[in-house]
């Protein structure tokens, strides 16, 4: 994929996301929502950062299975059960993102939800990628 990340000067400077991503490639991969489920189907992690790391790792595993890399992500949506807690952990979550996915940020949104499919889940990530 070739990706042009656009961050217009008229918008607030982005931190941990890109305002727009123009992606060119031949395959689009739609990634299902991923929570902190382990291979046995159980939620792991007692804290938001722990669950975020596992959910992101799961999302990236699905992407790798399709032949993609984190740089191929064009869009990610984060569903959090507590946006205030997400904001409170933003720096730590940013470090997790950079460790697992690097600094090629996709277009992103964080949305608060009442709950996720598994009641213990605090966060879920979905998205799509464009592969060359």
Short mmCIF file of N, CA and C in Angstrom, two decimals:
data_model
loop_
_atom_site.label_atom_id
_atom_site.label_comp_id
_atom_site.label_asym_id
_atom_site.label_seq_id
_atom_site.Cartn_x
_atom_site.Cartn_y
_atom_site.Cartn_z
N UNK A 1 0.85 -1.18 0.00
CA UNK A 1 0.00 0.00 0.00
C UNK A 1 0.89 1.23 0.00
N UNK A 2 0.43 2.23 -0.71
CA UNK A 2 1.01 3.54 -0.52
C UNK A 2 0.00 4.35 0.26
N UNK A 3 0.48 5.04 1.25
CA UNK A 3 -0.41 5.81 2.11
C UNK A 3 0.11 7.22 2.24
N UNK A 4 -0.77 8.15 1.99
CA UNK A 4 -0.45 9.55 2.21
C UNK A 4 -1.26 10.00 3.42
N UNK A 5 -0.57 10.34 4.49
CA UNK A 5 -1.25 10.78 5.70
C UNK A 5 -1.34 12.30 5.66
N UNK A 6 -2.57 12.80 5.76
CA UNK A 6 -2.84 14.23 5.62
C UNK A 6 -3.26 14.81 6.96
N UNK A 7 -2.61 15.87 7.36
CA UNK A 7 -2.93 16.58 8.59
C UNK A 7 -2.93 18.07 8.30
N UNK A 8 -4.07 18.58 7.78
CA UNK A 8 -4.14 19.98 7.36
C UNK A 8 -3.84 20.95 8.50
N UNK A 9 -3.18 22.03 8.16
CA UNK A 9 -2.79 23.02 9.17
C UNK A 9 -4.00 23.70 9.80
N UNK A 10 -5.15 23.69 9.16
CA UNK A 10 -6.35 24.31 9.71
C UNK A 10 -7.03 23.48 10.78
N UNK A 11 -6.57 22.24 10.99
CA UNK A 11 -7.12 21.38 12.03
C UNK A 11 -6.15 21.29 13.19
N UNK A 12 -6.67 20.94 14.36
CA UNK A 12 -5.80 20.78 15.52
C UNK A 12 -4.74 19.72 15.22
N UNK A 13 -3.53 19.91 15.71
CA UNK A 13 -2.48 18.91 15.46
C UNK A 13 -2.90 17.54 16.01
N UNK A 14 -2.77 16.48 15.21
CA UNK A 14 -3.16 15.17 15.68
C UNK A 14 -2.13 14.59 16.64
N UNK A 15 -2.60 13.84 17.60
CA UNK A 15 -1.71 13.12 18.53
C UNK A 15 -2.17 11.67 18.54
N UNK A 16 -1.40 10.81 17.92
CA UNK A 16 -1.74 9.39 17.91
C UNK A 16 -2.72 8.99 16.83
N UNK A 17 -2.94 9.83 15.84
CA UNK A 17 -3.81 9.49 14.72
C UNK A 17 -3.49 10.43 13.57
N UNK A 18 -4.00 10.13 12.40
CA UNK A 18 -3.92 11.03 11.25
C UNK A 18 -5.32 11.52 10.93
N UNK A 19 -5.45 12.77 10.51
CA UNK A 19 -6.77 13.29 10.16
C UNK A 19 -7.35 12.60 8.94
N UNK A 20 -6.50 12.27 7.97
CA UNK A 20 -6.96 11.58 6.76
C UNK A 20 -5.83 10.70 6.24
N UNK A 21 -6.21 9.60 5.63
CA UNK A 21 -5.24 8.72 5.00
C UNK A 21 -5.75 8.42 3.60
N UNK A 22 -4.96 8.78 2.60
CA UNK A 22 -5.27 8.44 1.22
C UNK A 22 -4.47 7.19 0.91
N UNK A 23 -5.16 6.06 0.73
CA UNK A 23 -4.51 4.77 0.54
C UNK A 23 -4.73 4.28 -0.88
N UNK A 24 -3.66 3.77 -1.48
CA UNK A 24 -3.73 3.20 -2.80
C UNK A 24 -3.19 1.79 -2.74
N UNK A 25 -3.96 0.85 -3.23
CA UNK A 25 -3.54 -0.54 -3.24
C UNK A 25 -4.57 -1.36 -3.99
N UNK A 26 -4.37 -2.67 -3.98
CA UNK A 26 -5.26 -3.52 -4.76
C UNK A 26 -6.17 -4.39 -3.91
N UNK A 27 -5.91 -4.48 -2.59
CA UNK A 27 -6.73 -5.32 -1.72
C UNK A 27 -7.14 -4.52 -0.49
N UNK A 28 -8.41 -4.63 -0.14
CA UNK A 28 -8.90 -4.01 1.09
C UNK A 28 -9.20 -5.14 2.07
N UNK A 29 -8.69 -5.00 3.29
CA UNK A 29 -8.91 -5.99 4.34
C UNK A 29 -9.75 -5.33 5.41
N UNK A 30 -10.93 -5.89 5.67
CA UNK A 30 -11.80 -5.41 6.73
C UNK A 30 -11.52 -6.26 7.97
N UNK A 31 -11.18 -5.60 9.07
CA UNK A 31 -10.79 -6.29 10.29
C UNK A 31 -11.92 -6.23 11.31
N UNK A 32 -12.36 -7.39 11.74
CA UNK A 32 -13.43 -7.48 12.73
C UNK A 32 -12.98 -6.91 14.06
N UNK A 33 -13.93 -6.52 14.87
CA UNK A 33 -13.62 -6.00 16.19
C UNK A 33 -12.87 -7.02 17.02
N UNK A 34 -11.82 -6.55 17.66
CA UNK A 34 -10.98 -7.42 18.49
C UNK A 34 -10.93 -6.86 19.91
N UNK A 35 -11.17 -7.73 20.86
CA UNK A 35 -11.03 -7.38 22.27
C UNK A 35 -9.80 -8.10 22.81
N UNK A 36 -9.66 -8.15 24.11
CA UNK A 36 -8.51 -8.77 24.75
C UNK A 36 -8.71 -10.27 24.96
N UNK A 37 -9.32 -10.94 23.99
CA UNK A 37 -9.53 -12.38 24.11
C UNK A 37 -8.23 -13.13 23.88
N UNK A 38 -7.99 -14.14 24.73
CA UNK A 38 -6.85 -15.03 24.49
C UNK A 38 -7.30 -16.15 23.55
N UNK A 39 -6.40 -17.07 23.25
CA UNK A 39 -6.71 -18.14 22.30
C UNK A 39 -7.83 -19.05 22.79
N UNK A 40 -8.07 -19.06 24.10
CA UNK A 40 -9.14 -19.87 24.66
C UNK A 40 -10.48 -19.16 24.73
N UNK A 41 -10.52 -17.90 24.28
CA UNK A 41 -11.77 -17.15 24.27
C UNK A 41 -12.08 -16.43 25.56
N UNK A 42 -11.07 -16.24 26.40
CA UNK A 42 -11.26 -15.54 27.68
C UNK A 42 -10.61 -14.16 27.62
N UNK A 43 -11.27 -13.17 28.22
CA UNK A 43 -10.71 -11.82 28.31
C UNK A 43 -9.51 -11.85 29.25
N UNK A 44 -8.41 -11.25 28.80
CA UNK A 44 -7.22 -11.17 29.63
C UNK A 44 -6.94 -9.71 29.97
N UNK A 45 -6.28 -9.50 31.08
CA UNK A 45 -5.91 -8.15 31.49
C UNK A 45 -6.96 -7.53 32.39
N UNK A 46 -6.48 -6.96 33.48
CA UNK A 46 -7.37 -6.32 34.44
C UNK A 46 -7.42 -4.81 34.29
N UNK A 47 -6.52 -4.25 33.47
CA UNK A 47 -6.48 -2.80 33.30
C UNK A 47 -6.75 -2.46 31.84
N UNK A 48 -7.15 -1.22 31.61
CA UNK A 48 -7.39 -0.77 30.24
C UNK A 48 -6.13 -0.90 29.38
N UNK A 49 -4.95 -0.45 29.84
CA UNK A 49 -3.76 -0.61 28.99
C UNK A 49 -3.46 -2.08 28.66
N UNK A 50 -3.63 -2.98 29.62
CA UNK A 50 -3.40 -4.40 29.34
C UNK A 50 -4.38 -4.91 28.29
N UNK A 51 -5.65 -4.55 28.43
CA UNK A 51 -6.64 -5.00 27.46
C UNK A 51 -6.42 -4.35 26.09
N UNK A 52 -6.03 -3.08 26.07
CA UNK A 52 -5.76 -2.40 24.81
C UNK A 52 -4.62 -3.10 24.07
N UNK A 53 -3.56 -3.44 24.80
CA UNK A 53 -2.41 -4.11 24.18
C UNK A 53 -2.83 -5.44 23.56
N UNK A 54 -3.62 -6.22 24.26
CA UNK A 54 -4.05 -7.53 23.74
C UNK A 54 -4.99 -7.35 22.56
N UNK A 55 -5.92 -6.40 22.65
CA UNK A 55 -6.86 -6.16 21.55
C UNK A 55 -6.10 -5.71 20.30
N UNK A 56 -5.12 -4.82 20.46
CA UNK A 56 -4.33 -4.37 19.32
C UNK A 56 -3.50 -5.52 18.77
N UNK A 57 -2.91 -6.31 19.64
CA UNK A 57 -2.15 -7.47 19.19
C UNK A 57 -3.04 -8.41 18.38
N UNK A 58 -4.27 -8.62 18.83
CA UNK A 58 -5.21 -9.48 18.10
C UNK A 58 -5.56 -8.88 16.74
N UNK A 59 -5.80 -7.57 16.69
CA UNK A 59 -6.11 -6.90 15.43
C UNK A 59 -4.95 -7.06 14.45
N UNK A 60 -3.73 -6.86 14.95
CA UNK A 60 -2.56 -6.97 14.09
C UNK A 60 -2.31 -8.41 13.65
N UNK A 61 -2.66 -9.39 14.50
CA UNK A 61 -2.53 -10.80 14.11
C UNK A 61 -3.48 -11.10 12.94
N UNK A 62 -4.69 -10.59 13.00
CA UNK A 62 -5.64 -10.79 11.89
C UNK A 62 -5.11 -10.11 10.63
N UNK A 63 -4.55 -8.92 10.78
CA UNK A 63 -3.99 -8.21 9.64
C UNK A 63 -2.80 -8.97 9.04
N UNK A 64 -1.92 -9.47 9.88
CA UNK A 64 -0.78 -10.25 9.38
C UNK A 64 -1.24 -11.50 8.64
N UNK A 65 -2.31 -12.14 9.14
CA UNK A 65 -2.84 -13.34 8.48
C UNK A 65 -3.32 -13.03 7.07
N UNK A 66 -3.72 -11.79 6.83
CA UNK A 66 -4.17 -11.36 5.50
C UNK A 66 -3.00 -10.86 4.65
N UNK A 67 -1.80 -10.88 5.22
CA UNK A 67 -0.63 -10.43 4.47
C UNK A 67 -0.27 -8.98 4.68
N UNK A 68 -0.85 -8.34 5.68
CA UNK A 68 -0.62 -6.92 5.91
C UNK A 68 0.31 -6.65 7.07
N UNK A 69 0.66 -5.37 7.20
CA UNK A 69 1.50 -4.89 8.29
C UNK A 69 0.79 -3.68 8.92
N UNK A 70 1.22 -3.25 10.10
CA UNK A 70 0.58 -2.09 10.72
C UNK A 70 0.57 -0.85 9.82
N UNK A 71 1.59 -0.68 8.98
CA UNK A 71 1.65 0.47 8.09
C UNK A 71 0.53 0.45 7.06
N UNK A 72 -0.11 -0.70 6.84
CA UNK A 72 -1.21 -0.83 5.88
C UNK A 72 -2.56 -0.39 6.45
N UNK A 73 -2.62 -0.16 7.77
CA UNK A 73 -3.89 0.25 8.38
C UNK A 73 -4.28 1.63 7.86
N UNK A 74 -5.48 1.73 7.34
CA UNK A 74 -6.00 3.02 6.86
C UNK A 74 -6.97 3.62 7.87
N UNK A 75 -7.68 2.78 8.61
CA UNK A 75 -8.70 3.26 9.55
C UNK A 75 -8.81 2.30 10.72
N UNK A 76 -8.88 2.84 11.93
CA UNK A 76 -9.12 2.05 13.14
C UNK A 76 -10.13 2.81 13.99
N UNK A 77 -11.12 2.08 14.50
CA UNK A 77 -12.06 2.65 15.45
C UNK A 77 -11.85 1.94 16.78
N UNK A 78 -11.76 2.73 17.84
CA UNK A 78 -11.61 2.21 19.19
C UNK A 78 -12.93 2.41 19.91
N UNK A 79 -13.49 1.34 20.43
CA UNK A 79 -14.72 1.40 21.22
C UNK A 79 -14.31 1.18 22.67
N UNK A 80 -14.56 2.17 23.51
CA UNK A 80 -14.17 2.10 24.92
C UNK A 80 -15.40 2.23 25.80
N UNK A 81 -15.42 1.46 26.87
CA UNK A 81 -16.55 1.55 27.80
C UNK A 81 -16.43 2.75 28.73
N UNK A 82 -15.25 3.39 28.74
CA UNK A 82 -15.04 4.55 29.60
C UNK A 82 -14.02 5.48 28.93
N UNK A 83 -14.51 6.48 28.20
CA UNK A 83 -13.61 7.39 27.48
C UNK A 83 -12.77 8.20 28.46
N UNK A 84 -13.31 8.54 29.63
CA UNK A 84 -12.51 9.28 30.62
C UNK A 84 -11.29 8.45 31.03
N UNK A 85 -11.48 7.17 31.24
CA UNK A 85 -10.35 6.29 31.58
C UNK A 85 -9.39 6.18 30.40
N UNK A 86 -9.93 6.11 29.18
CA UNK A 86 -9.10 6.06 27.98
C UNK A 86 -8.22 7.30 27.90
N UNK A 87 -8.82 8.45 28.12
CA UNK A 87 -8.04 9.71 28.09
C UNK A 87 -7.00 9.74 29.21
N UNK A 88 -7.36 9.24 30.38
CA UNK A 88 -6.43 9.22 31.51
C UNK A 88 -5.21 8.35 31.22
N UNK A 89 -5.38 7.33 30.40
CA UNK A 89 -4.29 6.40 30.05
C UNK A 89 -3.72 6.69 28.67
N UNK A 90 -4.05 7.82 28.08
CA UNK A 90 -3.69 8.10 26.68
C UNK A 90 -2.19 7.96 26.41
N UNK A 91 -1.36 8.47 27.28
CA UNK A 91 0.10 8.38 27.05
C UNK A 91 0.56 6.92 27.04
N UNK A 92 0.07 6.16 28.00
CA UNK A 92 0.44 4.75 28.06
C UNK A 92 -0.09 3.99 26.85
N UNK A 93 -1.32 4.29 26.44
CA UNK A 93 -1.90 3.64 25.27
C UNK A 93 -1.11 4.01 24.01
N UNK A 94 -0.65 5.25 23.95
CA UNK A 94 0.19 5.68 22.83
C UNK A 94 1.49 4.90 22.78
N UNK A 95 2.08 4.65 23.94
CA UNK A 95 3.32 3.86 23.98
C UNK A 95 3.05 2.42 23.51
N UNK A 96 1.92 1.87 23.93
CA UNK A 96 1.54 0.53 23.48
C UNK A 96 1.40 0.51 21.96
N UNK A 97 0.68 1.51 21.42
CA UNK A 97 0.48 1.58 19.97
C UNK A 97 1.84 1.62 19.25
N UNK A 98 2.72 2.51 19.69
CA UNK A 98 4.02 2.66 19.01
C UNK A 98 4.85 1.39 19.10
N UNK A 99 4.78 0.70 20.25
CA UNK A 99 5.54 -0.55 20.42
C UNK A 99 5.03 -1.63 19.48
N UNK A 100 3.72 -1.73 19.33
CA UNK A 100 3.14 -2.81 18.52
C UNK A 100 2.93 -2.44 17.06
N UNK A 101 2.59 -1.18 16.79
CA UNK A 101 2.19 -0.79 15.43
C UNK A 101 3.08 0.27 14.80
N UNK A 102 3.97 0.87 15.55
CA UNK A 102 4.85 1.89 14.98
C UNK A 102 4.21 3.27 15.00
N UNK A 103 4.75 4.15 14.15
CA UNK A 103 4.32 5.55 14.14
C UNK A 103 3.53 5.94 12.90
N UNK A 104 3.17 4.96 12.06
CA UNK A 104 2.33 5.24 10.90
C UNK A 104 0.88 5.16 11.35
N UNK A 105 0.36 6.28 11.83
CA UNK A 105 -0.97 6.26 12.41
C UNK A 105 -2.05 6.29 11.33
N UNK A 106 -3.07 5.45 11.49
CA UNK A 106 -4.21 5.51 10.57
C UNK A 106 -5.17 6.63 10.99
N UNK A 107 -6.18 6.85 10.17
CA UNK A 107 -7.29 7.70 10.61
C UNK A 107 -7.97 6.93 11.74
N UNK A 108 -8.31 7.61 12.82
CA UNK A 108 -8.86 6.91 13.99
C UNK A 108 -10.00 7.68 14.63
N UNK A 109 -10.81 6.95 15.37
CA UNK A 109 -11.85 7.55 16.21
C UNK A 109 -11.94 6.72 17.48
N UNK A 110 -12.28 7.36 18.58
CA UNK A 110 -12.55 6.68 19.85
C UNK A 110 -14.00 6.97 20.18
N UNK A 111 -14.76 5.91 20.41
CA UNK A 111 -16.19 6.02 20.68
C UNK A 111 -16.51 5.34 22.00
N UNK A 112 -17.26 6.02 22.86
CA UNK A 112 -17.68 5.38 24.11
C UNK A 112 -18.94 4.57 23.85
N UNK A 113 -18.94 3.36 24.40
CA UNK A 113 -20.09 2.47 24.29
C UNK A 113 -20.53 2.05 25.68
N UNK A 114 -21.77 1.65 25.80
CA UNK A 114 -22.30 1.24 27.10
C UNK A 114 -21.62 -0.03 27.58
N UNK A 115 -21.47 -0.99 26.67
CA UNK A 115 -20.75 -2.22 26.99
C UNK A 115 -20.38 -2.91 25.70
N UNK A 116 -19.49 -3.88 25.82
CA UNK A 116 -19.07 -4.67 24.67
C UNK A 116 -19.64 -6.08 24.81
N UNK A 117 -19.44 -6.89 23.78
CA UNK A 117 -20.04 -8.24 23.76
C UNK A 117 -19.71 -9.01 25.03
N UNK A 118 -18.44 -9.03 25.39
CA UNK A 118 -18.03 -9.67 26.64
C UNK A 118 -18.06 -8.60 27.73
N UNK A 119 -18.77 -8.85 28.79
CA UNK A 119 -18.95 -7.85 29.85
C UNK A 119 -17.63 -7.41 30.49
N UNK A 120 -16.60 -8.25 30.46
CA UNK A 120 -15.31 -7.88 31.06
C UNK A 120 -14.48 -7.01 30.14
N UNK A 121 -14.82 -6.95 28.86
CA UNK A 121 -14.03 -6.18 27.90
C UNK A 121 -14.20 -4.68 28.15
N UNK A 122 -13.09 -3.97 28.16
CA UNK A 122 -13.10 -2.52 28.33
C UNK A 122 -12.88 -1.79 27.02
N UNK A 123 -12.34 -2.49 26.02
CA UNK A 123 -11.98 -1.85 24.77
C UNK A 123 -12.06 -2.86 23.63
N UNK A 124 -12.43 -2.36 22.46
CA UNK A 124 -12.48 -3.16 21.24
C UNK A 124 -11.97 -2.30 20.09
N UNK A 125 -11.20 -2.91 19.19
CA UNK A 125 -10.67 -2.20 18.03
C UNK A 125 -11.09 -2.92 16.76
N UNK A 126 -11.54 -2.15 15.76
CA UNK A 126 -11.75 -2.71 14.44
C UNK A 126 -11.16 -1.74 13.43
N UNK A 127 -11.14 -2.15 12.18
CA UNK A 127 -10.57 -1.25 11.19
C UNK A 127 -10.51 -1.86 9.82
N UNK A 128 -9.82 -1.16 8.92
CA UNK A 128 -9.53 -1.74 7.62
C UNK A 128 -8.16 -1.29 7.14
N UNK A 129 -7.62 -2.10 6.27
CA UNK A 129 -6.28 -1.87 5.73
C UNK A 129 -6.35 -1.98 4.22
N UNK A 130 -5.41 -1.33 3.55
CA UNK A 130 -5.28 -1.42 2.11
C UNK A 130 -3.91 -1.99 1.82
N UNK A 131 -3.89 -3.13 1.12
CA UNK A 131 -2.65 -3.81 0.80
C UNK A 131 -2.31 -3.62 -0.67
N UNK A 132 -1.04 -3.60 -0.97
CA UNK A 132 -0.58 -3.42 -2.36
C UNK A 132 -0.90 -4.65 -3.19
#
